[in-house]
Amino acid sequence: MADHYEVLGVDRSATPEEIKKAYRRLARELHPDVNPGADAADRFKDVTHAYDVLSDPKRKQEYDLGDQAGFGGGFGGGFGDIFETFFGGGGGTRPPRSRTERGQDALLRVEVELADVIFGTSREVEVDTAVVCKTCGGSCCAPGTDLQTCDICGGSGLIQRSVRSLLGNVMTSSPCGTCRGYGTVIPHPCQTCSGQGRVRARRKIPVDIPAGVDTGLRLQMPGQGEVGQGGGPSGDLYLEIKVRHHDVFSRNGDDLLATLEVQMTDAILGTRAVFESLDGPVEVEIKPGTQSAEVITVKDRGITHLRGSGRGDLKVGVQVLTPTKLNGKAKDLIQELARVQNAVPPHLSQFQQGLFQKLRDRFLNI
């Protein structure tokens, strides 16, 4: 990399005014309107860039310090040798920052129906995330251009300064303010992504939701999150499941729960009932004398186990309905039934702790 002072043809002790005069003289000589040659155009770019650095006091100071520390070839061994002399280590070996970074993970909440949980389902989700810029392909540079080595730090990403200490003059380092520690600069950033190497976009992702998932469960999709800075690797996408409420069926682990309303006469005489479950019709037997809060278990008609094979059960709680309005004939028949049955009047029975628990939570602990 050419020395900026040599490009302008001035000494290192040149004043700002002398640097400006040298630049104006060379600019008039090499300007494309005056000198259309290809070599002149390249030299004009070098001259302009050198003047941009040396005319800025801060950048000039960093450039001069970087050159003194060995980046421009004027100090000898550089920071690594000095650090090793004082501390016995290799302090100058740290590489510059990478422009490519891993993207962040993303979280998306997905609602599914209870019926979808039985066997699992597939769907397509839409996410708003960062994707690789198609214009620059993640390079951050405008098409046809490339990254350039930072002429302030010489590509190391660090600026070294001499600091007085108890041990004498010690070289310290800090990230280069021009390239921000990358060691390279982007002379012509991509206009589409503003030099980020990625843009925001909406995209659709196919998702397989396994059977047995429940509310709060998170599914990990590696590499489906945001693309990183500079076109870096993508993070992961996490899908948080929420199972929608169902008006008829509820869930207890991998068992499905439902309430079956039975007329008093059917509970007394017994019958067979057919109803639609979440995966087809189910037939159950109501035995004669069935009481409220009894539970009928239908094997293997619940939810498929998330890990492993097989399914839970469908548990149907019986609720016997007592008529509230009777016509004269029906009332006479009920009274005759009570007389024939020699019905016992209401009375307190022996306390049964389990009975109240069963009435309150009829599906649990079965």
XYZ file of C-alpha atoms in Angstrom:
366
model
C 0.000 0.000 0.000
C 1.499 3.331 -1.103
C 2.508 5.864 1.532
C 0.097 8.847 1.513
C 2.957 11.360 1.910
C 4.789 9.837 -1.062
C 1.595 9.899 -3.144
C 1.259 13.658 -2.553
C 5.015 14.229 -2.823
C 5.410 15.961 0.548
C 7.501 15.365 3.640
C 6.019 13.976 6.847
C 6.654 17.354 8.459
C 4.537 19.132 5.802
C 2.034 21.693 7.096
C -1.700 21.432 6.281
C -1.268 24.258 3.764
C 1.593 22.463 2.014
C -0.492 19.275 1.841
C -3.405 21.214 0.323
C -1.163 22.872 -2.292
C 0.334 19.536 -3.287
C -3.114 18.025 -3.682
C -4.406 20.907 -5.829
C -1.375 20.717 -8.095
C -1.736 16.980 -8.636
C -5.509 17.176 -8.987
C -5.226 19.702 -11.805
C -2.659 17.495 -13.506
C -4.495 14.161 -13.130
C -8.168 15.148 -13.310
C -10.025 12.980 -15.897
C -11.226 16.087 -17.746
C -7.605 17.095 -18.327
C -5.840 13.732 -18.475
C -8.144 10.930 -19.739
C -5.567 8.138 -19.414
C -6.316 5.048 -17.278
C -3.111 5.454 -15.265
C -3.995 9.067 -14.536
C -7.444 8.037 -13.309
C -5.949 5.509 -10.865
C -3.393 8.028 -9.614
C -6.152 10.634 -9.228
C -8.054 8.235 -6.942
C -4.911 7.568 -4.881
C -4.172 11.290 -4.599
C -7.730 12.082 -3.539
C -7.750 9.311 -0.957
C -4.372 10.379 0.456
C -5.577 13.958 0.782
C -8.804 12.818 2.499
C -6.733 11.116 5.178
C -3.987 13.721 5.654
C -6.342 16.715 5.610
C -8.352 15.296 8.528
C -6.363 15.951 11.755
C -7.765 12.922 13.565
C -7.269 10.489 10.689
C -3.812 11.949 10.012
C -2.839 11.398 13.645
C -4.062 7.798 13.541
C -2.244 7.240 10.265
C 0.997 8.654 11.649
C 0.693 6.607 14.848
C -0.087 3.474 12.911
C 2.948 3.985 10.734
C 5.172 4.548 13.744
C 3.909 1.346 15.353
C 5.036 -0.707 12.423
C 1.953 -0.726 10.180
C 3.700 1.481 7.613
C 7.103 -0.106 8.030
C 9.019 2.431 10.151
C 9.321 1.025 13.681
C 10.888 -2.385 13.403
C 9.314 -5.281 15.260
C 5.941 -3.590 15.956
C 3.523 -4.142 18.825
C 4.060 -7.871 19.177
C 7.789 -7.475 19.846
C 7.262 -4.630 22.317
C 4.502 -6.487 24.180
C 6.647 -9.576 24.376
C 9.592 -7.553 25.684
C 7.570 -6.143 28.617
C 5.112 -8.943 29.353
C 6.492 -12.072 27.708
C 3.483 -12.610 25.426
C 2.437 -12.185 21.830
C 0.111 -9.190 22.107
C -0.017 -8.361 18.404
C -1.472 -11.663 17.179
C -5.151 -10.921 17.720
C -6.882 -10.931 14.333
C -9.154 -8.074 13.250
C -12.902 -8.320 13.778
C -14.842 -10.372 11.285
C -17.512 -8.571 9.289
C -19.599 -11.718 9.211
C -21.535 -12.400 12.401
C -24.063 -15.053 13.331
C -27.622 -13.810 13.058
C -29.967 -13.563 16.010
C -32.438 -16.266 16.926
C -36.104 -15.547 16.237
C -39.234 -16.532 18.179
C -42.601 -17.054 16.506
C -45.836 -18.088 18.225
C -47.974 -20.587 16.344
C -51.564 -21.498 17.237
C -52.872 -24.970 16.413
C -56.224 -26.661 16.865
C -56.626 -29.416 19.443
C -57.480 -31.813 16.605
C -54.091 -31.048 14.989
C -52.308 -32.203 18.132
C -53.633 -35.774 17.890
C -51.586 -36.806 14.853
C -49.487 -33.688 14.161
C -49.835 -31.317 11.235
C -47.903 -29.432 8.569
C -48.295 -25.799 7.746
C -46.521 -22.798 6.282
C -45.576 -19.899 8.542
C -44.606 -16.415 7.407
C -41.771 -14.614 9.172
C -40.395 -11.086 8.861
C -36.653 -11.483 9.178
C -33.242 -10.587 7.733
C -32.114 -12.336 4.541
C -28.963 -12.130 2.437
C -28.904 -9.070 0.174
C -29.370 -10.311 -3.385
C -27.564 -7.308 -4.860
C -24.213 -7.831 -3.141
C -24.590 -11.453 -2.035
C -23.650 -10.498 1.534
C -20.339 -8.834 0.608
C -21.622 -5.381 1.695
C -19.959 -3.829 -1.373
C -21.550 -2.375 -4.480
C -21.381 -4.764 -7.456
C -17.966 -4.701 -9.090
C -16.187 -3.370 -5.989
C -14.407 -5.015 -3.058
C -13.310 -4.334 0.480
C -10.063 -2.401 0.861
C -7.420 -2.717 3.526
C -7.654 0.118 6.025
C -4.674 2.395 5.479
C -4.901 3.760 9.028
C -4.288 0.477 10.861
C -2.745 -1.428 7.964
C -5.421 -4.138 8.181
C -4.795 -5.060 11.812
C -7.959 -3.403 13.126
C -5.930 -1.820 15.958
C -4.277 1.511 16.603
C -1.262 1.404 18.911
C -0.068 4.239 21.085
C 2.858 4.704 23.406
C 1.841 5.192 27.053
C 4.211 6.092 29.874
C 4.091 3.687 32.817
C 6.210 2.450 35.715
C 7.870 0.131 33.239
C 8.638 2.938 30.846
C 6.950 3.497 27.518
C 4.435 0.731 26.833
C 2.497 0.291 23.619
C -1.275 -0.043 24.080
C -3.825 -0.852 21.420
C -7.421 0.133 20.756
C -9.833 -0.525 17.874
C -9.166 1.572 14.825
C -11.687 4.383 14.585
C -11.667 4.380 10.799
C -12.482 0.712 10.164
C -13.969 0.026 13.643
C -11.607 -2.861 14.176
C -12.438 -4.762 10.979
C -9.138 -4.039 9.274
C -10.967 -3.237 6.044
C -13.170 -0.433 4.802
C -16.041 -0.374 2.312
C -15.235 2.341 -0.217
C -18.473 1.768 -2.143
C -21.235 0.333 0.077
C -24.055 -1.608 -1.551
C -26.975 0.756 -2.084
C -29.606 -1.931 -1.503
C -28.499 -2.981 1.989
C -26.492 0.153 2.936
C -23.379 -1.966 3.382
C -24.992 -4.405 5.850
C -24.991 -7.469 3.611
C -28.606 -8.245 4.538
C -32.084 -6.778 4.145
C -35.465 -7.234 5.824
C -37.927 -9.440 3.989
C -40.926 -11.672 4.571
C -40.523 -15.312 3.729
C -42.589 -18.461 4.111
C -41.214 -21.526 5.894
C -42.800 -25.008 5.846
C -43.189 -26.383 9.368
C -43.915 -29.922 10.581
C -45.636 -29.788 13.976
C -45.322 -33.201 15.649
C -48.160 -34.985 17.395
C -48.433 -34.523 21.149
C -47.265 -30.907 21.393
C -48.807 -28.750 24.090
C -49.101 -25.066 24.898
C -45.737 -23.549 25.826
C -43.629 -26.132 23.987
C -40.924 -24.641 21.751
C -39.751 -26.269 18.552
C -36.245 -25.404 17.309
C -35.586 -24.929 13.591
C -31.800 -24.566 13.150
C -30.632 -22.026 10.598
C -34.082 -20.539 9.980
C -33.564 -17.343 12.005
C -32.058 -14.026 10.922
C -29.109 -13.915 8.528
C -26.114 -12.375 10.273
C -24.317 -9.106 9.602
C -22.239 -9.237 6.444
C -24.151 -12.258 5.173
C -23.094 -14.312 8.212
C -24.701 -17.633 9.213
C -28.348 -17.581 10.218
C -29.569 -17.954 13.767
C -32.275 -20.427 14.773
C -36.037 -20.053 14.636
C -38.066 -21.125 17.669
C -41.774 -21.875 17.330
C -43.751 -21.533 20.561
C -46.916 -23.608 20.413
C -50.314 -22.516 21.656
C -53.182 -25.022 21.459
C -56.516 -23.292 20.962
C -59.377 -23.877 23.391
C -61.993 -26.417 22.287
C -65.615 -26.055 23.367
C -66.238 -29.797 23.810
C -62.926 -31.535 24.431
C -60.157 -30.667 26.857
C -56.823 -32.244 27.643
C -55.182 -33.894 30.617
C -51.706 -34.962 29.600
C -52.242 -37.173 26.557
C -55.839 -38.010 27.524
C -58.839 -36.268 26.001
C -61.726 -35.370 28.308
C -65.375 -34.836 27.412
C -68.751 -34.714 29.174
C -71.653 -36.824 27.891
C -75.141 -35.676 28.902
C -77.484 -38.637 29.452
C -81.218 -38.539 30.070
C -82.375 -39.991 33.383
C -84.306 -42.764 31.662
C -81.231 -43.815 29.637
C -79.147 -43.846 32.788
C -81.738 -46.060 34.503
C -82.354 -48.484 31.632
C -79.003 -48.282 29.883
C -78.343 -47.497 26.209
C -75.610 -47.048 23.604
C -74.458 -43.578 22.544
C -72.576 -42.546 19.405
C -70.851 -39.155 19.130
C -68.187 -37.464 17.008
C -64.739 -37.256 18.555
C -61.835 -35.220 17.161
C -60.844 -38.097 14.870
C -64.080 -39.842 13.977
C -67.198 -41.384 15.591
C -67.052 -43.124 18.967
C -69.628 -45.540 20.430
C -69.913 -46.040 24.188
C -72.190 -48.170 26.347
C -74.291 -46.580 29.084
C -74.853 -49.391 31.541
C -78.165 -49.598 33.428
C -78.017 -47.620 36.669
C -75.194 -45.329 35.515
C -74.637 -42.461 37.967
C -73.475 -38.880 37.364
C -69.714 -38.413 37.556
C -69.005 -41.929 36.348
C -66.277 -42.046 33.717
C -66.261 -44.215 30.638
C -62.765 -44.830 29.236
C -62.255 -45.357 25.510
C -58.774 -46.781 25.031
C -56.294 -45.295 22.510
C -58.537 -42.477 21.323
C -56.565 -39.672 22.966
C -53.481 -37.770 21.802
C -50.424 -39.453 20.306
C -47.487 -39.419 22.711
C -44.933 -36.747 21.859
C -42.019 -39.068 22.540
C -42.692 -42.694 21.876
C -45.553 -44.581 20.293
C -49.175 -45.109 21.211
C -51.953 -42.748 22.233
C -53.668 -41.644 25.388
C -57.305 -42.427 26.182
C -60.598 -40.645 25.676
C -62.339 -40.290 29.024
C -66.043 -39.502 28.928
C -67.664 -38.224 32.113
C -71.384 -38.954 32.415
C -73.775 -36.224 33.500
C -77.285 -37.538 34.182
C -79.934 -34.937 33.344
C -82.948 -34.684 35.635
C -86.117 -33.386 33.948
C -87.205 -29.972 35.190
C -90.632 -29.841 33.520
C -93.015 -32.805 33.479
C -96.490 -33.068 32.009
C -99.213 -34.767 33.953
C -98.682 -38.227 32.473
C -94.929 -38.139 32.952
C -95.322 -36.984 36.515
C -97.753 -39.828 37.250
C -95.295 -42.355 35.794
C -92.446 -41.021 37.935
C -94.598 -41.176 41.052
C -95.602 -44.731 40.202
C -91.910 -45.597 39.737
C -91.117 -44.151 43.151
C -93.920 -46.167 44.736
C -92.878 -49.379 43.051
C -89.238 -48.843 43.884
C -90.127 -47.975 47.449
C -87.785 -44.992 47.088
C -85.850 -43.954 50.160
C -86.357 -40.268 51.091
C -83.326 -37.945 50.988
C -80.905 -38.487 53.859
C -77.282 -37.944 54.832
C -74.958 -40.809 54.087
C -71.618 -41.740 55.582
C -68.993 -39.084 54.732
C -66.858 -40.087 51.747
C -63.937 -37.771 51.085
C -63.306 -39.322 47.696
C -66.855 -38.616 46.547
C -66.476 -34.838 46.686
C -63.127 -35.015 44.921
C -64.669 -37.140 42.208
C -67.581 -34.764 41.726
C -65.283 -31.750 41.576
C -62.565 -33.216 39.352
C -64.269 -36.183 37.756
C -61.503 -36.857 35.277
C -58.491 -36.754 37.560
C -56.804 -39.587 39.443
C -58.595 -42.299 37.523
